[in-house]
Amino acid sequence: MQSEPDSTAIASADRFTHVVQDEAAFARARQATNRTWTLIPIVTASGFAGLGYEIVWTRQLSLALGTEMMAVLGVIAGFFGGLALGAFALDRLIRRATSPWRVYAVLEAVIAVWGLISVWLLPAAGRALPPLLGTEPSAALLWAGSLALPTLVLLPATMAMGGTLAALERMMRGTRGERRVTAGVYGANTAGALAGTLASTFFLIPALGFSGTLLCLAGVNAFCALGALAFGSAADEADVEERRPERIRDLRLTLTLFATGLLGVTFEVLVIRLAAQVMEDTVYTFAGLLAAYLLGTAAGSLLWQRTGRDADDGNLRGLLAATAFACIATAVLAPYAGRLVETAAFADVFGELAVAIALFLLPATAMGALFGLLAQRVSDQRGSVGSAVGINSLGACIAPLVAAQFLIPTLGAWTALLAVTLGYLLLLPPGRSALLWSAAPAISALLLWLNPAPSLTRVPAGGALLAVREGPMATASVVDDAAGTRYLEVNGHFRMGGTSSTRSDYRQAMLPLLLHEAPRHALFLGIGTGATMVGGAQMPGVSVHGVELSREVVELLPWFVTPASVPRVTVADARRYVAADTSQHDVIIADLFHPALDGSGALYTVEHFEAVKRRLAPGGIFCQWLPLYQLDLPSLRAIVRGFLDVYPDGSAWLNHYSVRTPMLALIGTRDGRHLDTEALAARLRDPAIARIVQPLGFETPIDLFGQYLADPHALSAFAGEGPRNTDDYPFVTFDARRNVRALTAAPWSLLLAVTKDIRSDPNELLARAAERNSMGARLNAYWAARNRFLEAGASLPGEPRGVALIEAASPGLIDALRLSPEFDPAYGPLMAMARSLLGSDRAAAARLLRKINEVAPLRRGARDLLLREFGLRNE
């Protein structure tokens, strides 16, 4: 007979079984936790590489396609379009894969390989496209070409990027065994993108250039691929929850995903557009704004995951209303961003980053949480976030086009922020509570809408804002200051010339035109107020054509020049225009481009100088003007090195002797011809030319030769060894922080450093022995007087006026005139001072006239005035 089982034994066996099961479960949980911590670096590194690629590729494409708005929009659309296509196309593969680890490793390997290929492929494709587009393509053609290039050339990489988030989400879901992981994956990936933005912009590209950065990013992708292969195993794959593939069943969910992608990136574009008017608008400004946006997005996604809330309509209404309200807060703050920038100016680039965070943090955090909720819904329905990424990316793809071509031209950037706010409120799921959630943000937006949009253009005390043109890329303004001087300002703080600089603008055109033996066709790259181009058009027999990036600047030309005097102007990016141009020009004159301004550094590269040289006719001259008051010494030397690589005969000239806005011209020729001084003298005697150039101070050859600063040997010694500014190593663009600091230094600092370091040699300028004998000593004396004149101007204390100015300036001017009695820039002001003293202090006037006559006895002006006013001869 079988005995009854002992109850104690049964209980012990049950306890043992539970203990074993608990230990196994605990081991699996611990293993899953370990795998989760293993995945976090991979998820973050993937985002790091993705944004790094976007920054490098976008900048490389802008070199080829230009920075015109339609080109920029095409590039962005191509990049987001590739992401969307990859998210859709790879979604089923990722959902059905038995090993998401291997799928993810393959995707990262594809990105790495294509990153390496793009080192060569992207620049090569970029060089091929501009000639196909032509110099003046239609907006549609330029957009289509700019869309096609990144779409086709980068498609394997962007498609693979579009699939990585879905693969990572499934890997994380398998390791954690829980469903609410989507927002966390997105948040960690976005945090990596934030790090990639900052590291690429502040460290990798400045140190390694574009090619070196691409190699580093490919290494990051390789790390991700190897990490996935190393830590993925069949055991973990078995834990992946199988789910029947479904379509997204909720049409409203699909529309909301698309609309939030559209509205989020539109908001980003609008805030960046507004910030450009008060920040320095350098490459670091853009990186800081993008980083602030990504910081908020990552924080929002991670916060949403931490809350553990359900993705129901109630939470969706709350997040949509919170996003709308946060957008309103940014709209309220935006007009005061300029004051915030001034307050934080002491912190340099970190001050700008703080302002960027103030503008972006709240709305981006709400947007990040919102996408986390929506992606969680899609994942619950479909078992993958691929569709969510694809739909959201499609909205982001067209957002810049909507912002630039519709919202900004129609409403203006600030008012368009309110339209974005209303867009979020329209997405609220219907219901009684929707009215409650939308009431406060809707009323706030309406009240702001009823008020006039604030102007971010700073008007000086006693001045007036005469005209404004706001476009998708720039806001151009005409401002009148208290003294009645009218000037053109772009994006709130970049002055592009004005009525007070007309004489200087004319000289910018005349110097290179006079150095050419017989100019017929002149091309001006950048026109500003139009004065330089109009001045060039006055040269007899010269046809002039201008190229200007900003349509808004062109529309304001009538405020500075008469419309009838404006030659033909093409609105285009100067780099792209030159690359696509097939005609030849006798003289090409490149305007002053602010080196710190994002995009301007590309106009100082070796490759651009080479493209310009190909457009010169036989005997042609290229003149590149440099703003010494906006440059630091390392950038200047990098530009000079690159210029001499292309133009070995390059020389340096000054425009005028003002220490407030000193300018340097680098002048090179296509054929390396030496200047014919006799022919130049003959041109200056031509009555038709003399009538134009004599009022500008070019009366005799020495007036022109006095501007000469350096020959090729002196320039090469000054530049020394060091980096060139090239397309692959954009030294000037990433030297923006020092170039911005140069604006706070004395404007003559770099000018005096250059004149002290360079010794001009008349033998290099004068080709013939007879000329050297007759003019060599005179030029040496004239250049010595010029340098003393500049030193005297720089040493003036403050802003003296009247008698104080005469007492402070006259000793330096007398010294300059003593070195060269021919030096008119000192003689003219001294005579004007003497005449002004006649009405207030005749004794002082007589003393000054005697000094002038003493150092320049051969000039009759001072002696004649002494005789006429005092009946005295200089004793």
Short mmCIF file of N, CA, C and O in Angstrom, two decimals, residues 304-349:
data_model
loop_
_atom_site.label_atom_id
_atom_site.label_comp_id
_atom_site.label_asym_id
_atom_site.label_seq_id
_atom_site.Cartn_x
_atom_site.Cartn_y
_atom_site.Cartn_z
N TRP A 304 9.44 61.47 -20.45
CA TRP A 304 8.22 60.73 -20.76
C TRP A 304 8.37 59.25 -20.38
O TRP A 304 7.46 58.65 -19.81
N GLN A 305 9.52 58.68 -20.66
CA GLN A 305 9.74 57.29 -20.29
C GLN A 305 9.70 57.13 -18.77
O GLN A 305 9.13 56.17 -18.24
N ARG A 306 10.30 58.08 -18.06
CA ARG A 306 10.39 57.98 -16.60
C ARG A 306 9.00 58.07 -15.95
O ARG A 306 8.76 57.46 -14.91
N THR A 307 8.09 58.83 -16.56
CA THR A 307 6.77 58.97 -15.95
C THR A 307 5.98 57.67 -15.99
O THR A 307 5.13 57.44 -15.12
N GLY A 308 6.23 56.82 -17.00
CA GLY A 308 5.52 55.55 -17.11
C GLY A 308 4.06 55.70 -17.44
O GLY A 308 3.26 54.80 -17.21
N ARG A 309 3.67 56.83 -17.99
CA ARG A 309 2.26 57.07 -18.30
C ARG A 309 1.83 56.31 -19.55
O ARG A 309 2.66 55.97 -20.40
N ASP A 310 0.53 56.13 -19.67
CA ASP A 310 -0.02 55.49 -20.86
C ASP A 310 -0.14 56.50 -21.99
O ASP A 310 -0.32 57.70 -21.74
N ALA A 311 -0.08 56.00 -23.21
CA ALA A 311 -0.16 56.87 -24.38
C ALA A 311 -1.61 57.05 -24.78
O ALA A 311 -2.01 56.75 -25.92
N ASP A 312 -2.44 57.57 -23.87
CA ASP A 312 -3.86 57.75 -24.16
C ASP A 312 -4.14 59.18 -24.61
O ASP A 312 -3.26 60.05 -24.60
N ASP A 313 -5.38 59.43 -24.99
CA ASP A 313 -5.75 60.75 -25.52
C ASP A 313 -5.62 61.85 -24.47
O ASP A 313 -5.31 63.00 -24.80
N GLY A 314 -5.85 61.53 -23.22
CA GLY A 314 -5.73 62.54 -22.18
C GLY A 314 -4.31 63.07 -22.08
O GLY A 314 -4.08 64.29 -22.03
N ASN A 315 -3.34 62.18 -22.05
CA ASN A 315 -1.95 62.62 -22.01
C ASN A 315 -1.54 63.30 -23.30
O ASN A 315 -0.73 64.23 -23.29
N LEU A 316 -2.09 62.84 -24.43
CA LEU A 316 -1.77 63.48 -25.71
C LEU A 316 -2.25 64.93 -25.71
O LEU A 316 -1.55 65.83 -26.16
N ARG A 317 -3.48 65.16 -25.20
CA ARG A 317 -3.99 66.54 -25.14
C ARG A 317 -3.09 67.40 -24.27
O ARG A 317 -2.78 68.55 -24.61
N GLY A 318 -2.67 66.87 -23.15
CA GLY A 318 -1.82 67.64 -22.25
C GLY A 318 -0.49 68.01 -22.88
O GLY A 318 -0.03 69.16 -22.76
N LEU A 319 0.13 67.07 -23.59
CA LEU A 319 1.44 67.35 -24.21
C LEU A 319 1.30 68.31 -25.38
O LEU A 319 2.16 69.18 -25.59
N LEU A 320 0.23 68.18 -26.18
CA LEU A 320 0.02 69.12 -27.29
C LEU A 320 -0.20 70.54 -26.77
O LEU A 320 0.35 71.51 -27.30
N ALA A 321 -1.00 70.67 -25.71
CA ALA A 321 -1.24 71.99 -25.13
C ALA A 321 0.03 72.55 -24.51
O ALA A 321 0.32 73.75 -24.63
N ALA A 322 0.82 71.69 -23.84
CA ALA A 322 2.08 72.15 -23.25
C ALA A 322 3.05 72.61 -24.33
O ALA A 322 3.76 73.61 -24.16
N THR A 323 3.11 71.88 -25.45
CA THR A 323 3.99 72.28 -26.55
C THR A 323 3.57 73.64 -27.12
O THR A 323 4.41 74.51 -27.38
N ALA A 324 2.27 73.83 -27.30
CA ALA A 324 1.78 75.11 -27.80
C ALA A 324 2.12 76.25 -26.85
O ALA A 324 2.57 77.33 -27.27
N PHE A 325 1.93 76.02 -25.57
CA PHE A 325 2.21 77.06 -24.59
C PHE A 325 3.72 77.37 -24.54
O PHE A 325 4.12 78.53 -24.40
N ALA A 326 4.55 76.34 -24.68
CA ALA A 326 6.00 76.56 -24.69
C ALA A 326 6.43 77.36 -25.92
O ALA A 326 7.34 78.19 -25.85
N CYS A 327 5.77 77.13 -27.06
CA CYS A 327 6.07 77.92 -28.26
C CYS A 327 5.73 79.40 -28.04
O CYS A 327 6.45 80.30 -28.50
N ILE A 328 4.62 79.64 -27.35
CA ILE A 328 4.25 81.02 -27.03
C ILE A 328 5.29 81.66 -26.13
O ILE A 328 5.66 82.84 -26.30
N ALA A 329 5.79 80.90 -25.16
CA ALA A 329 6.81 81.44 -24.26
C ALA A 329 8.05 81.86 -25.04
O ALA A 329 8.66 82.91 -24.76
N THR A 330 8.45 81.06 -26.03
CA THR A 330 9.60 81.44 -26.85
C THR A 330 9.30 82.69 -27.67
O THR A 330 10.17 83.55 -27.84
N ALA A 331 8.08 82.80 -28.20
CA ALA A 331 7.70 83.99 -28.97
C ALA A 331 7.77 85.24 -28.09
O ALA A 331 8.18 86.32 -28.55
N VAL A 332 7.37 85.12 -26.83
CA VAL A 332 7.44 86.26 -25.91
C VAL A 332 8.89 86.61 -25.61
O VAL A 332 9.26 87.79 -25.51
N LEU A 333 9.74 85.60 -25.48
CA LEU A 333 11.14 85.82 -25.12
C LEU A 333 11.98 86.33 -26.29
O LEU A 333 12.94 87.08 -26.08
N ALA A 334 11.62 85.96 -27.51
CA ALA A 334 12.46 86.25 -28.69
C ALA A 334 12.84 87.73 -28.83
O ALA A 334 14.00 88.05 -29.12
N PRO A 335 11.91 88.70 -28.64
CA PRO A 335 12.31 90.10 -28.80
C PRO A 335 13.37 90.56 -27.80
O PRO A 335 14.03 91.58 -28.03
N TYR A 336 13.52 89.84 -26.69
CA TYR A 336 14.50 90.21 -25.67
C TYR A 336 15.79 89.40 -25.79
O TYR A 336 16.68 89.53 -24.95
N ALA A 337 15.87 88.57 -26.83
CA ALA A 337 17.05 87.73 -26.98
C ALA A 337 18.31 88.56 -27.18
O ALA A 337 19.40 88.19 -26.73
N GLY A 338 18.19 89.71 -27.86
CA GLY A 338 19.35 90.58 -28.05
C GLY A 338 19.93 91.05 -26.74
O GLY A 338 21.16 91.08 -26.56
N ARG A 339 19.07 91.43 -25.80
CA ARG A 339 19.55 91.87 -24.48
C ARG A 339 20.20 90.71 -23.73
O ARG A 339 21.21 90.89 -23.04
N LEU A 340 19.63 89.52 -23.89
CA LEU A 340 20.23 88.35 -23.24
C LEU A 340 21.62 88.07 -23.80
O LEU A 340 22.54 87.73 -23.05
N VAL A 341 21.76 88.22 -25.11
CA VAL A 341 23.06 88.00 -25.73
C VAL A 341 24.08 89.00 -25.22
O VAL A 341 25.22 88.66 -24.92
N GLU A 342 23.68 90.28 -25.11
CA GLU A 342 24.59 91.30 -24.59
C GLU A 342 24.97 91.01 -23.14
O GLU A 342 26.12 91.18 -22.74
N THR A 343 24.00 90.55 -22.35
CA THR A 343 24.28 90.24 -20.95
C THR A 343 25.25 89.08 -20.82
O THR A 343 26.13 89.08 -19.94
N ALA A 344 25.11 88.10 -21.70
CA ALA A 344 25.95 86.89 -21.62
C ALA A 344 27.19 86.99 -22.50
O ALA A 344 27.89 85.99 -22.68
N ALA A 345 27.48 88.17 -23.06
CA ALA A 345 28.59 88.30 -24.00
C ALA A 345 29.93 87.95 -23.37
O ALA A 345 30.85 87.48 -24.05
N PHE A 346 30.07 88.15 -22.06
CA PHE A 346 31.34 87.87 -21.39
C PHE A 346 31.69 86.39 -21.47
O PHE A 346 32.86 86.02 -21.38
N ALA A 347 30.68 85.53 -21.64
CA ALA A 347 30.91 84.07 -21.66
C ALA A 347 31.21 83.56 -23.06
O ALA A 347 31.29 82.35 -23.25
N ASP A 348 31.34 84.46 -24.05
CA ASP A 348 31.71 84.08 -25.40
C ASP A 348 30.67 83.10 -25.97
O ASP A 348 29.48 83.31 -25.83
N VAL A 349 31.14 82.00 -26.54
CA VAL A 349 30.23 81.06 -27.19
C VAL A 349 29.31 80.39 -26.18
O VAL A 349 28.18 80.00 -26.51
#
